[in-house]
Amino acid sequence: MGKDVIIACDFSSAEKVYSFLDLFTEEKPFVKIGMELFYAEGPAIVREIKKRGHRIFLDLKLHDIPNTVKKAMSVLRDLDVDITNVHAGGTVRMMEAALEGLTRPDGTRPLLIAVTMLTSTDQEAMEEDLLIRGTDISDVVMHYAENAKKAGLDGIVCSPLEAGKVHEKLGTDFLTVTPGVRFPGGEVGDQKRVMSPEEAGKIGSDYIVMGRPITAAPDPVAAYRRAMREFVG
Ligand code: C5P
């Protein structure tokens, strides 16, 4: 797969996401479906968006005992999404089980990536709440990324600021899917550390995930085209 822009469809209902997707008459953007929409509308929303011809990143971040994750993944594999994910914090064994569950009898499967440390967790929360001490959070992120690679996963979700280092250590084939992207001078919202599509492209992100800069733009199609032009070139 090549470089692409994934639109985070963080809408609360099927109706809202369909009226957003209906704006795109010439292209079929790659979309991300997260927990809010999936829990509100169920697997039918995935089937319908797939039927409309979009590629889908199903962002459900599974994290449970290996056997449960394996079984859940074998349900998700039949939804025919393109990318899905787990928490690397569930251990190497859980990630291996996820991969087993996701693999179809014919050997094909969606791409599987891992969330390392959530960007909402900072050094202090990691030390005080999770009791992970004596190490820098960036080293924990890299260790989790190494675990994902060891388990056979295809890549990780990370900040575009980390994408270069991840490729340097784990190879350019190991995918980096990066949220936290904003147009220069645009609204940052609740994202703390952001990068522009062009910078993310230069640093080597494989996929950028953009939500509000596209979904809340006055002209979402123009914003999507701008992101594609600046990121993919
Ligand atoms: O609207 P915005 O561009 O901030 O959307 C980014 C998307 O990426 C959201 O769906 C958000 O949940 C997701 N995400 C993120 N940061 C992470 C992991 C996921 O912003 N570390």
PDB file of C-alpha atoms and ligand atoms in Angstrom:
ATOM      1  CA  MET A   1       0.000   0.000   0.000  1.00  0.00           C
ATOM      2  CA  GLY A   2       1.201   3.481  -0.761  1.00  0.00           C
ATOM      3  CA  LYS A   3       0.952   6.745   1.103  1.00  0.00           C
ATOM      4  CA  ASP A   4      -2.599   7.847   1.791  1.00  0.00           C
ATOM      5  CA  VAL A   5      -4.762  10.232   3.800  1.00  0.00           C
ATOM      6  CA  ILE A   6      -7.263   8.508   6.105  1.00  0.00           C
ATOM      7  CA  ILE A   7     -10.264  10.601   7.177  1.00  0.00           C
ATOM      8  CA  ALA A   8     -11.284  10.015  10.814  1.00  0.00           C
ATOM      9  CA  CYS A   9     -15.076   9.766  10.552  1.00  0.00           C
ATOM     10  CA  ASP A  10     -15.792  10.641  14.178  1.00  0.00           C
ATOM     11  CA  PHE A  11     -19.528  11.031  13.702  1.00  0.00           C
ATOM     12  CA  SER A  12     -22.221   9.866  16.133  1.00  0.00           C
ATOM     13  CA  SER A  13     -24.626   8.287  13.637  1.00  0.00           C
ATOM     14  CA  ALA A  14     -24.813   6.535  10.277  1.00  0.00           C
ATOM     15  CA  GLU A  15     -26.906   9.392   8.903  1.00  0.00           C
ATOM     16  CA  LYS A  16     -24.178  11.935   9.661  1.00  0.00           C
ATOM     17  CA  VAL A  17     -21.385   9.848   8.182  1.00  0.00           C
ATOM     18  CA  TYR A  18     -23.350   9.108   5.005  1.00  0.00           C
ATOM     19  CA  SER A  19     -24.165  12.756   4.404  1.00  0.00           C
ATOM     20  CA  PHE A  20     -20.460  13.522   4.866  1.00  0.00           C
ATOM     21  CA  LEU A  21     -19.359  10.759   2.459  1.00  0.00           C
ATOM     22  CA  ASP A  22     -21.987  11.822  -0.078  1.00  0.00           C
ATOM     23  CA  LEU A  23     -20.001  15.044  -0.547  1.00  0.00           C
ATOM     24  CA  PHE A  24     -17.312  13.003  -2.291  1.00  0.00           C
ATOM     25  CA  THR A  25     -18.565  12.404  -5.786  1.00  0.00           C
ATOM     26  CA  GLU A  26     -15.234  11.927  -7.557  1.00  0.00           C
ATOM     27  CA  GLU A  27     -13.011  10.116  -5.071  1.00  0.00           C
ATOM     28  CA  LYS A  28     -13.448   7.378  -2.480  1.00  0.00           C
ATOM     29  CA  PRO A  29     -11.359   8.408   0.523  1.00  0.00           C
ATOM     30  CA  PHE A  30      -9.850   5.880   2.947  1.00  0.00           C
ATOM     31  CA  VAL A  31     -11.875   6.290   6.166  1.00  0.00           C
ATOM     32  CA  LYS A  32     -11.341   5.501   9.832  1.00  0.00           C
ATOM     33  CA  ILE A  33     -14.288   4.177  11.834  1.00  0.00           C
ATOM     34  CA  GLY A  34     -13.800   4.473  15.576  1.00  0.00           C
ATOM     35  CA  MET A  35     -15.536   3.213  18.678  1.00  0.00           C
ATOM     36  CA  GLU A  36     -18.248   5.879  18.804  1.00  0.00           C
ATOM     37  CA  LEU A  37     -19.669   5.116  15.381  1.00  0.00           C
ATOM     38  CA  PHE A  38     -19.113   1.349  15.634  1.00  0.00           C
ATOM     39  CA  TYR A  39     -20.822   1.076  19.021  1.00  0.00           C
ATOM     40  CA  ALA A  40     -23.696   3.271  17.861  1.00  0.00           C
ATOM     41  CA  GLU A  41     -24.349   1.538  14.560  1.00  0.00           C
ATOM     42  CA  GLY A  42     -22.734  -1.911  14.800  1.00  0.00           C
ATOM     43  CA  PRO A  43     -21.029  -3.932  12.052  1.00  0.00           C
ATOM     44  CA  ALA A  44     -23.668  -2.829   9.497  1.00  0.00           C
ATOM     45  CA  ILE A  45     -21.974   0.566   9.242  1.00  0.00           C
ATOM     46  CA  VAL A  46     -18.719  -1.107   8.203  1.00  0.00           C
ATOM     47  CA  ARG A  47     -20.457  -3.244   5.562  1.00  0.00           C
ATOM     48  CA  GLU A  48     -22.308  -0.242   4.136  1.00  0.00           C
ATOM     49  CA  ILE A  49     -19.230   2.000   3.911  1.00  0.00           C
ATOM     50  CA  LYS A  50     -17.298  -0.881   2.324  1.00  0.00           C
ATOM     51  CA  LYS A  51     -20.125  -1.386  -0.157  1.00  0.00           C
ATOM     52  CA  ARG A  52     -19.815   2.273  -1.107  1.00  0.00           C
ATOM     53  CA  GLY A  53     -16.253   1.497  -2.179  1.00  0.00           C
ATOM     54  CA  HIS A  54     -14.180   3.008   0.644  1.00  0.00           C
ATOM     55  CA  ARG A  55     -11.166   1.410   2.242  1.00  0.00           C
ATOM     56  CA  ILE A  56     -11.607   1.195   6.012  1.00  0.00           C
ATOM     57  CA  PHE A  57      -9.366   1.444   9.067  1.00  0.00           C
ATOM     58  CA  LEU A  58     -11.462  -0.033  11.911  1.00  0.00           C
ATOM     59  CA  ASP A  59     -10.019   1.621  15.008  1.00  0.00           C
ATOM     60  CA  LEU A  60     -11.338  -0.450  17.916  1.00  0.00           C
ATOM     61  CA  LYS A  61      -8.049  -0.865  19.845  1.00  0.00           C
ATOM     62  CA  LEU A  62      -8.647  -4.368  21.211  1.00  0.00           C
ATOM     63  CA  HIS A  63      -7.044  -5.222  24.570  1.00  0.00           C
ATOM     64  CA  ASP A  64      -8.033  -8.380  26.466  1.00  0.00           C
ATOM     65  CA  ILE A  65      -6.708 -11.880  27.195  1.00  0.00           C
ATOM     66  CA  PRO A  66      -5.173 -13.478  24.078  1.00  0.00           C
ATOM     67  CA  ASN A  67      -7.959 -16.010  23.557  1.00  0.00           C
ATOM     68  CA  THR A  68     -10.703 -13.371  23.672  1.00  0.00           C
ATOM     69  CA  VAL A  69      -8.830 -11.065  21.304  1.00  0.00           C
ATOM     70  CA  LYS A  70      -8.224 -13.958  18.908  1.00  0.00           C
ATOM     71  CA  LYS A  71     -11.928 -14.805  18.801  1.00  0.00           C
ATOM     72  CA  ALA A  72     -12.979 -11.166  18.409  1.00  0.00           C
ATOM     73  CA  MET A  73     -10.510 -10.733  15.566  1.00  0.00           C
ATOM     74  CA  SER A  74     -11.896 -13.763  13.765  1.00  0.00           C
ATOM     75  CA  VAL A  75     -15.271 -11.987  13.765  1.00  0.00           C
ATOM     76  CA  LEU A  76     -13.746  -8.726  12.516  1.00  0.00           C
ATOM     77  CA  ARG A  77     -11.848 -10.443   9.703  1.00  0.00           C
ATOM     78  CA  ASP A  78     -15.147 -11.219   7.981  1.00  0.00           C
ATOM     79  CA  LEU A  79     -15.998  -7.510   7.856  1.00  0.00           C
ATOM     80  CA  ASP A  80     -13.297  -7.215   5.217  1.00  0.00           C
ATOM     81  CA  VAL A  81     -11.709  -4.029   6.565  1.00  0.00           C
ATOM     82  CA  ASP A  82      -8.282  -2.940   5.335  1.00  0.00           C
ATOM     83  CA  ILE A  83      -6.622  -2.055   8.655  1.00  0.00           C
ATOM     84  CA  THR A  84      -7.524  -2.763  12.280  1.00  0.00           C
ATOM     85  CA  ASN A  85      -5.667  -2.451  15.580  1.00  0.00           C
ATOM     86  CA  VAL A  86      -4.883  -3.619  19.125  1.00  0.00           C
ATOM     87  CA  HIS A  87      -3.113  -2.158  22.170  1.00  0.00           C
ATOM     88  CA  ALA A  88       0.529  -3.227  22.331  1.00  0.00           C
ATOM     89  CA  GLY A  89       0.088  -3.102  26.132  1.00  0.00           C
ATOM     90  CA  GLY A  90      -1.783  -6.423  25.837  1.00  0.00           C
ATOM     91  CA  THR A  91       1.638  -8.132  25.389  1.00  0.00           C
ATOM     92  CA  VAL A  92       3.390  -9.904  22.502  1.00  0.00           C
ATOM     93  CA  ARG A  93       1.312 -13.025  23.103  1.00  0.00           C
ATOM     94  CA  MET A  94      -1.932 -11.085  22.781  1.00  0.00           C
ATOM     95  CA  MET A  95      -0.754  -9.475  19.540  1.00  0.00           C
ATOM     96  CA  GLU A  96       0.223 -12.891  18.130  1.00  0.00           C
ATOM     97  CA  ALA A  97      -3.221 -14.210  19.048  1.00  0.00           C
ATOM     98  CA  ALA A  98      -4.850 -11.195  17.357  1.00  0.00           C
ATOM     99  CA  LEU A  99      -2.937 -11.924  14.180  1.00  0.00           C
ATOM    100  CA  GLU A 100      -3.970 -15.590  14.257  1.00  0.00           C
ATOM    101  CA  GLY A 101      -7.627 -14.661  14.690  1.00  0.00           C
ATOM    102  CA  LEU A 102      -7.474 -12.110  11.898  1.00  0.00           C
ATOM    103  CA  THR A 103      -5.961 -14.481   9.332  1.00  0.00           C
ATOM    104  CA  ARG A 104      -8.526 -16.070   7.001  1.00  0.00           C
ATOM    105  CA  PRO A 105      -8.363 -19.742   6.024  1.00  0.00           C
ATOM    106  CA  ASP A 106      -6.857 -18.704   2.660  1.00  0.00           C
ATOM    107  CA  GLY A 107      -4.019 -16.868   4.426  1.00  0.00           C
ATOM    108  CA  THR A 108      -5.177 -13.321   3.598  1.00  0.00           C
ATOM    109  CA  ARG A 109      -5.901 -10.792   6.326  1.00  0.00           C
ATOM    110  CA  PRO A 110      -6.387  -7.065   6.983  1.00  0.00           C
ATOM    111  CA  LEU A 111      -3.300  -5.135   8.076  1.00  0.00           C
ATOM    112  CA  LEU A 112      -2.877  -5.179  11.845  1.00  0.00           C
ATOM    113  CA  ILE A 113      -1.234  -2.304  13.676  1.00  0.00           C
ATOM    114  CA  ALA A 114      -0.661  -1.529  17.356  1.00  0.00           C
ATOM    115  CA  VAL A 115      -1.359   1.472  19.533  1.00  0.00           C
ATOM    116  CA  THR A 116       1.708   1.960  21.735  1.00  0.00           C
ATOM    117  CA  MET A 117       1.311   4.358  24.659  1.00  0.00           C
ATOM    118  CA  LEU A 118      -1.761   6.552  24.173  1.00  0.00           C
ATOM    119  CA  THR A 119      -0.792  10.163  23.520  1.00  0.00           C
ATOM    120  CA  SER A 120      -3.170  11.147  26.334  1.00  0.00           C
ATOM    121  CA  THR A 121      -0.822   9.342  28.769  1.00  0.00           C
ATOM    122  CA  ASP A 122       2.125  11.521  29.768  1.00  0.00           C
ATOM    123  CA  GLN A 123       5.294  10.700  31.707  1.00  0.00           C
ATOM    124  CA  GLU A 124       3.638  11.517  35.040  1.00  0.00           C
ATOM    125  CA  ALA A 125       0.540   9.368  34.418  1.00  0.00           C
ATOM    126  CA  MET A 126       2.761   6.515  33.221  1.00  0.00           C
ATOM    127  CA  GLU A 127       4.797   6.659  36.441  1.00  0.00           C
ATOM    128  CA  GLU A 128       2.004   7.348  38.930  1.00  0.00           C
ATOM    129  CA  ASP A 129      -0.980   5.509  37.435  1.00  0.00           C
ATOM    130  CA  LEU A 130       0.714   2.666  35.599  1.00  0.00           C
ATOM    131  CA  LEU A 131       3.745   2.387  37.919  1.00  0.00           C
ATOM    132  CA  ILE A 132       6.137   2.202  34.970  1.00  0.00           C
ATOM    133  CA  ARG A 133       9.154   3.972  36.434  1.00  0.00           C
ATOM    134  CA  GLY A 134      12.804   4.648  35.685  1.00  0.00           C
ATOM    135  CA  THR A 135      12.328   4.970  31.947  1.00  0.00           C
ATOM    136  CA  ASP A 136      11.403   7.701  29.515  1.00  0.00           C
ATOM    137  CA  ILE A 137       7.971   7.430  27.864  1.00  0.00           C
ATOM    138  CA  SER A 138       9.572   7.622  24.393  1.00  0.00           C
ATOM    139  CA  ASP A 139      11.602   4.491  25.232  1.00  0.00           C
ATOM    140  CA  VAL A 140       8.393   2.737  26.281  1.00  0.00           C
ATOM    141  CA  VAL A 141       6.776   3.722  22.967  1.00  0.00           C
ATOM    142  CA  MET A 142       9.750   2.324  21.037  1.00  0.00           C
ATOM    143  CA  HIS A 143       9.791  -0.873  23.105  1.00  0.00           C
ATOM    144  CA  TYR A 144       6.080  -1.424  22.433  1.00  0.00           C
ATOM    145  CA  ALA A 145       6.743  -0.824  18.727  1.00  0.00           C
ATOM    146  CA  GLU A 146       9.493  -3.465  18.816  1.00  0.00           C
ATOM    147  CA  ASN A 147       7.086  -5.864  20.521  1.00  0.00           C
ATOM    148  CA  ALA A 148       4.517  -5.257  17.768  1.00  0.00           C
ATOM    149  CA  LYS A 149       7.116  -6.081  15.147  1.00  0.00           C
ATOM    150  CA  LYS A 150       8.231  -9.173  17.088  1.00  0.00           C
ATOM    151  CA  ALA A 151       4.611 -10.376  17.155  1.00  0.00           C
ATOM    152  CA  GLY A 152       4.446 -10.035  13.364  1.00  0.00           C
ATOM    153  CA  LEU A 153       2.231  -6.945  13.173  1.00  0.00           C
ATOM    154  CA  ASP A 154       2.454  -4.584  10.210  1.00  0.00           C
ATOM    155  CA  GLY A 155       3.079  -1.324  12.022  1.00  0.00           C
ATOM    156  CA  ILE A 156       1.993   1.095  14.717  1.00  0.00           C
ATOM    157  CA  VAL A 157      -0.075   4.193  15.337  1.00  0.00           C
ATOM    158  CA  CYS A 158       2.276   6.984  16.397  1.00  0.00           C
ATOM    159  CA  SER A 159       2.832  10.722  16.280  1.00  0.00           C
ATOM    160  CA  PRO A 160       4.293  11.914  12.974  1.00  0.00           C
ATOM    161  CA  LEU A 161       7.135  13.217  15.137  1.00  0.00           C
ATOM    162  CA  GLU A 162       8.050   9.614  15.968  1.00  0.00           C
ATOM    163  CA  ALA A 163       7.589   8.139  12.482  1.00  0.00           C
ATOM    164  CA  GLY A 164      11.155   8.791  11.324  1.00  0.00           C
ATOM    165  CA  LYS A 165      12.684   7.120  14.378  1.00  0.00           C
ATOM    166  CA  VAL A 166      10.344   4.132  14.110  1.00  0.00           C
ATOM    167  CA  HIS A 167      11.373   3.566  10.484  1.00  0.00           C
ATOM    168  CA  GLU A 168      15.031   4.023  11.353  1.00  0.00           C
ATOM    169  CA  LYS A 169      14.856   1.337  14.058  1.00  0.00           C
ATOM    170  CA  LEU A 170      12.276  -1.062  12.661  1.00  0.00           C
ATOM    171  CA  GLY A 171      12.579  -0.626   8.914  1.00  0.00           C
ATOM    172  CA  THR A 172      10.756   1.369   6.268  1.00  0.00           C
ATOM    173  CA  ASP A 173       8.331  -1.525   5.661  1.00  0.00           C
ATOM    174  CA  PHE A 174       6.991  -1.232   9.209  1.00  0.00           C
ATOM    175  CA  LEU A 175       3.983   1.047   8.776  1.00  0.00           C
ATOM    176  CA  THR A 176       3.516   4.307  10.634  1.00  0.00           C
ATOM    177  CA  VAL A 177      -0.062   5.548  10.809  1.00  0.00           C
ATOM    178  CA  THR A 178      -0.052   9.045  12.245  1.00  0.00           C
ATOM    179  CA  PRO A 179      -2.831  11.212  13.697  1.00  0.00           C
ATOM    180  CA  GLY A 180      -2.095  14.702  15.034  1.00  0.00           C
ATOM    181  CA  VAL A 181      -1.916  16.348  11.602  1.00  0.00           C
ATOM    182  CA  ARG A 182      -3.023  19.928  10.987  1.00  0.00           C
ATOM    183  CA  PHE A 183      -2.837  22.356   8.082  1.00  0.00           C
ATOM    184  CA  PRO A 184      -0.319  25.146   8.764  1.00  0.00           C
ATOM    185  CA  GLY A 185      -2.059  27.930  10.683  1.00  0.00           C
ATOM    186  CA  GLY A 186      -5.207  25.815  11.200  1.00  0.00           C
ATOM    187  CA  GLU A 187      -7.100  25.039  14.411  1.00  0.00           C
ATOM    188  CA  VAL A 188      -5.115  22.658  16.628  1.00  0.00           C
ATOM    189  CA  GLY A 189      -8.074  21.706  18.851  1.00  0.00           C
ATOM    190  CA  ASP A 190      -7.107  19.238  21.594  1.00  0.00           C
ATOM    191  CA  GLN A 191      -4.048  17.887  19.755  1.00  0.00           C
ATOM    192  CA  LYS A 192      -0.868  18.916  21.544  1.00  0.00           C
ATOM    193  CA  ARG A 193       1.972  18.135  19.175  1.00  0.00           C
ATOM    194  CA  VAL A 194       1.012  18.513  15.529  1.00  0.00           C
ATOM    195  CA  MET A 195       2.653  18.382  12.130  1.00  0.00           C
ATOM    196  CA  SER A 196       1.485  19.493   8.681  1.00  0.00           C
ATOM    197  CA  PRO A 197       0.654  16.932   5.959  1.00  0.00           C
ATOM    198  CA  GLU A 198       3.720  18.048   4.006  1.00  0.00           C
ATOM    199  CA  GLU A 199       6.074  17.630   6.983  1.00  0.00           C
ATOM    200  CA  ALA A 200       4.513  14.247   7.827  1.00  0.00           C
ATOM    201  CA  GLY A 201       5.158  13.180   4.228  1.00  0.00           C
ATOM    202  CA  LYS A 202       8.772  14.282   4.387  1.00  0.00           C
ATOM    203  CA  ILE A 203       9.423  12.529   7.688  1.00  0.00           C
ATOM    204  CA  GLY A 204       8.065   9.270   6.284  1.00  0.00           C
ATOM    205  CA  SER A 205       4.563   8.694   7.688  1.00  0.00           C
ATOM    206  CA  ASP A 206       2.873   6.016   5.583  1.00  0.00           C
ATOM    207  CA  TYR A 207      -0.683   7.109   6.375  1.00  0.00           C
ATOM    208  CA  ILE A 208      -1.871  10.310   8.008  1.00  0.00           C
ATOM    209  CA  VAL A 209      -5.155  10.299   9.916  1.00  0.00           C
ATOM    210  CA  MET A 210      -7.005  13.629   9.735  1.00  0.00           C
ATOM    211  CA  GLY A 211     -10.391  14.228  11.296  1.00  0.00           C
ATOM    212  CA  ARG A 212     -11.651  17.715  12.079  1.00  0.00           C
ATOM    213  CA  PRO A 213      -9.395  19.632   9.642  1.00  0.00           C
ATOM    214  CA  ILE A 214     -11.394  17.807   6.935  1.00  0.00           C
ATOM    215  CA  THR A 215     -14.752  16.908   8.537  1.00  0.00           C
ATOM    216  CA  ALA A 216     -15.291  20.383  10.039  1.00  0.00           C
ATOM    217  CA  ALA A 217     -13.907  22.343   7.082  1.00  0.00           C
ATOM    218  CA  PRO A 218     -16.276  24.663   5.187  1.00  0.00           C
ATOM    219  CA  ASP A 219     -15.447  22.604   2.081  1.00  0.00           C
ATOM    220  CA  PRO A 220     -14.442  19.080   3.188  1.00  0.00           C
ATOM    221  CA  VAL A 221     -13.699  17.878  -0.353  1.00  0.00           C
ATOM    222  CA  ALA A 222     -11.310  20.786  -0.951  1.00  0.00           C
ATOM    223  CA  ALA A 223      -9.655  20.138   2.436  1.00  0.00           C
ATOM    224  CA  TYR A 224      -9.238  16.438   1.602  1.00  0.00           C
ATOM    225  CA  ARG A 225      -7.730  17.253  -1.793  1.00  0.00           C
ATOM    226  CA  ARG A 226      -5.360  19.720  -0.179  1.00  0.00           C
ATOM    227  CA  ALA A 227      -4.255  17.074   2.357  1.00  0.00           C
ATOM    228  CA  MET A 228      -3.691  14.550  -0.454  1.00  0.00           C
ATOM    229  CA  ARG A 229      -1.745  17.076  -2.525  1.00  0.00           C
ATOM    230  CA  GLU A 230       0.451  18.157   0.376  1.00  0.00           C
ATOM    231  CA  PHE A 231       1.019  14.672   1.813  1.00  0.00           C
ATOM    232  CA  VAL A 232       1.201  12.435  -1.223  1.00  0.00           C
ATOM    233  CA  GLY A 233       2.401  15.127  -3.651  1.00  0.00           C
TER     234      GLY A 233
HETATM  235  O1  C5P B   1      -9.896  15.414  14.466  1.00  0.00           O
HETATM  236  P1  C5P B   1      -8.495  14.894  14.548  1.00  0.00           P
HETATM  237  O2  C5P B   1      -7.666  15.135  13.308  1.00  0.00           O
HETATM  238  O3  C5P B   1      -7.786  15.347  15.810  1.00  0.00           O
HETATM  239  O4  C5P B   1      -8.704  13.311  14.642  1.00  0.00           O
HETATM  240  C1  C5P B   1      -7.641  12.428  14.889  1.00  0.00           C
HETATM  241  C2  C5P B   1      -8.155  11.036  15.016  1.00  0.00           C
HETATM  242  O5  C5P B   1      -7.074  10.175  15.385  1.00  0.00           O
HETATM  243  C3  C5P B   1      -9.236  10.849  16.092  1.00  0.00           C
HETATM  244  O6  C5P B   1     -10.119   9.822  15.645  1.00  0.00           O
HETATM  245  C4  C5P B   1      -8.441  10.394  17.307  1.00  0.00           C
HETATM  246  O7  C5P B   1      -9.208   9.602  18.164  1.00  0.00           O
HETATM  247  C5  C5P B   1      -7.342   9.571  16.651  1.00  0.00           C
HETATM  248  N1  C5P B   1      -6.112   9.442  17.455  1.00  0.00           N
HETATM  249  C6  C5P B   1      -5.372  10.531  17.874  1.00  0.00           C
HETATM  250  N2  C5P B   1      -4.228  10.345  18.615  1.00  0.00           N
HETATM  251  C7  C5P B   1      -3.832   9.125  18.932  1.00  0.00           C
HETATM  252  C8  C5P B   1      -4.551   7.998  18.515  1.00  0.00           C
HETATM  253  C9  C5P B   1      -5.704   8.211  17.767  1.00  0.00           C
HETATM  254  O8  C5P B   1      -5.719  11.670  17.582  1.00  0.00           O
HETATM  255  N3  C5P B   1      -2.710   8.967  19.610  1.00  0.00           N
END
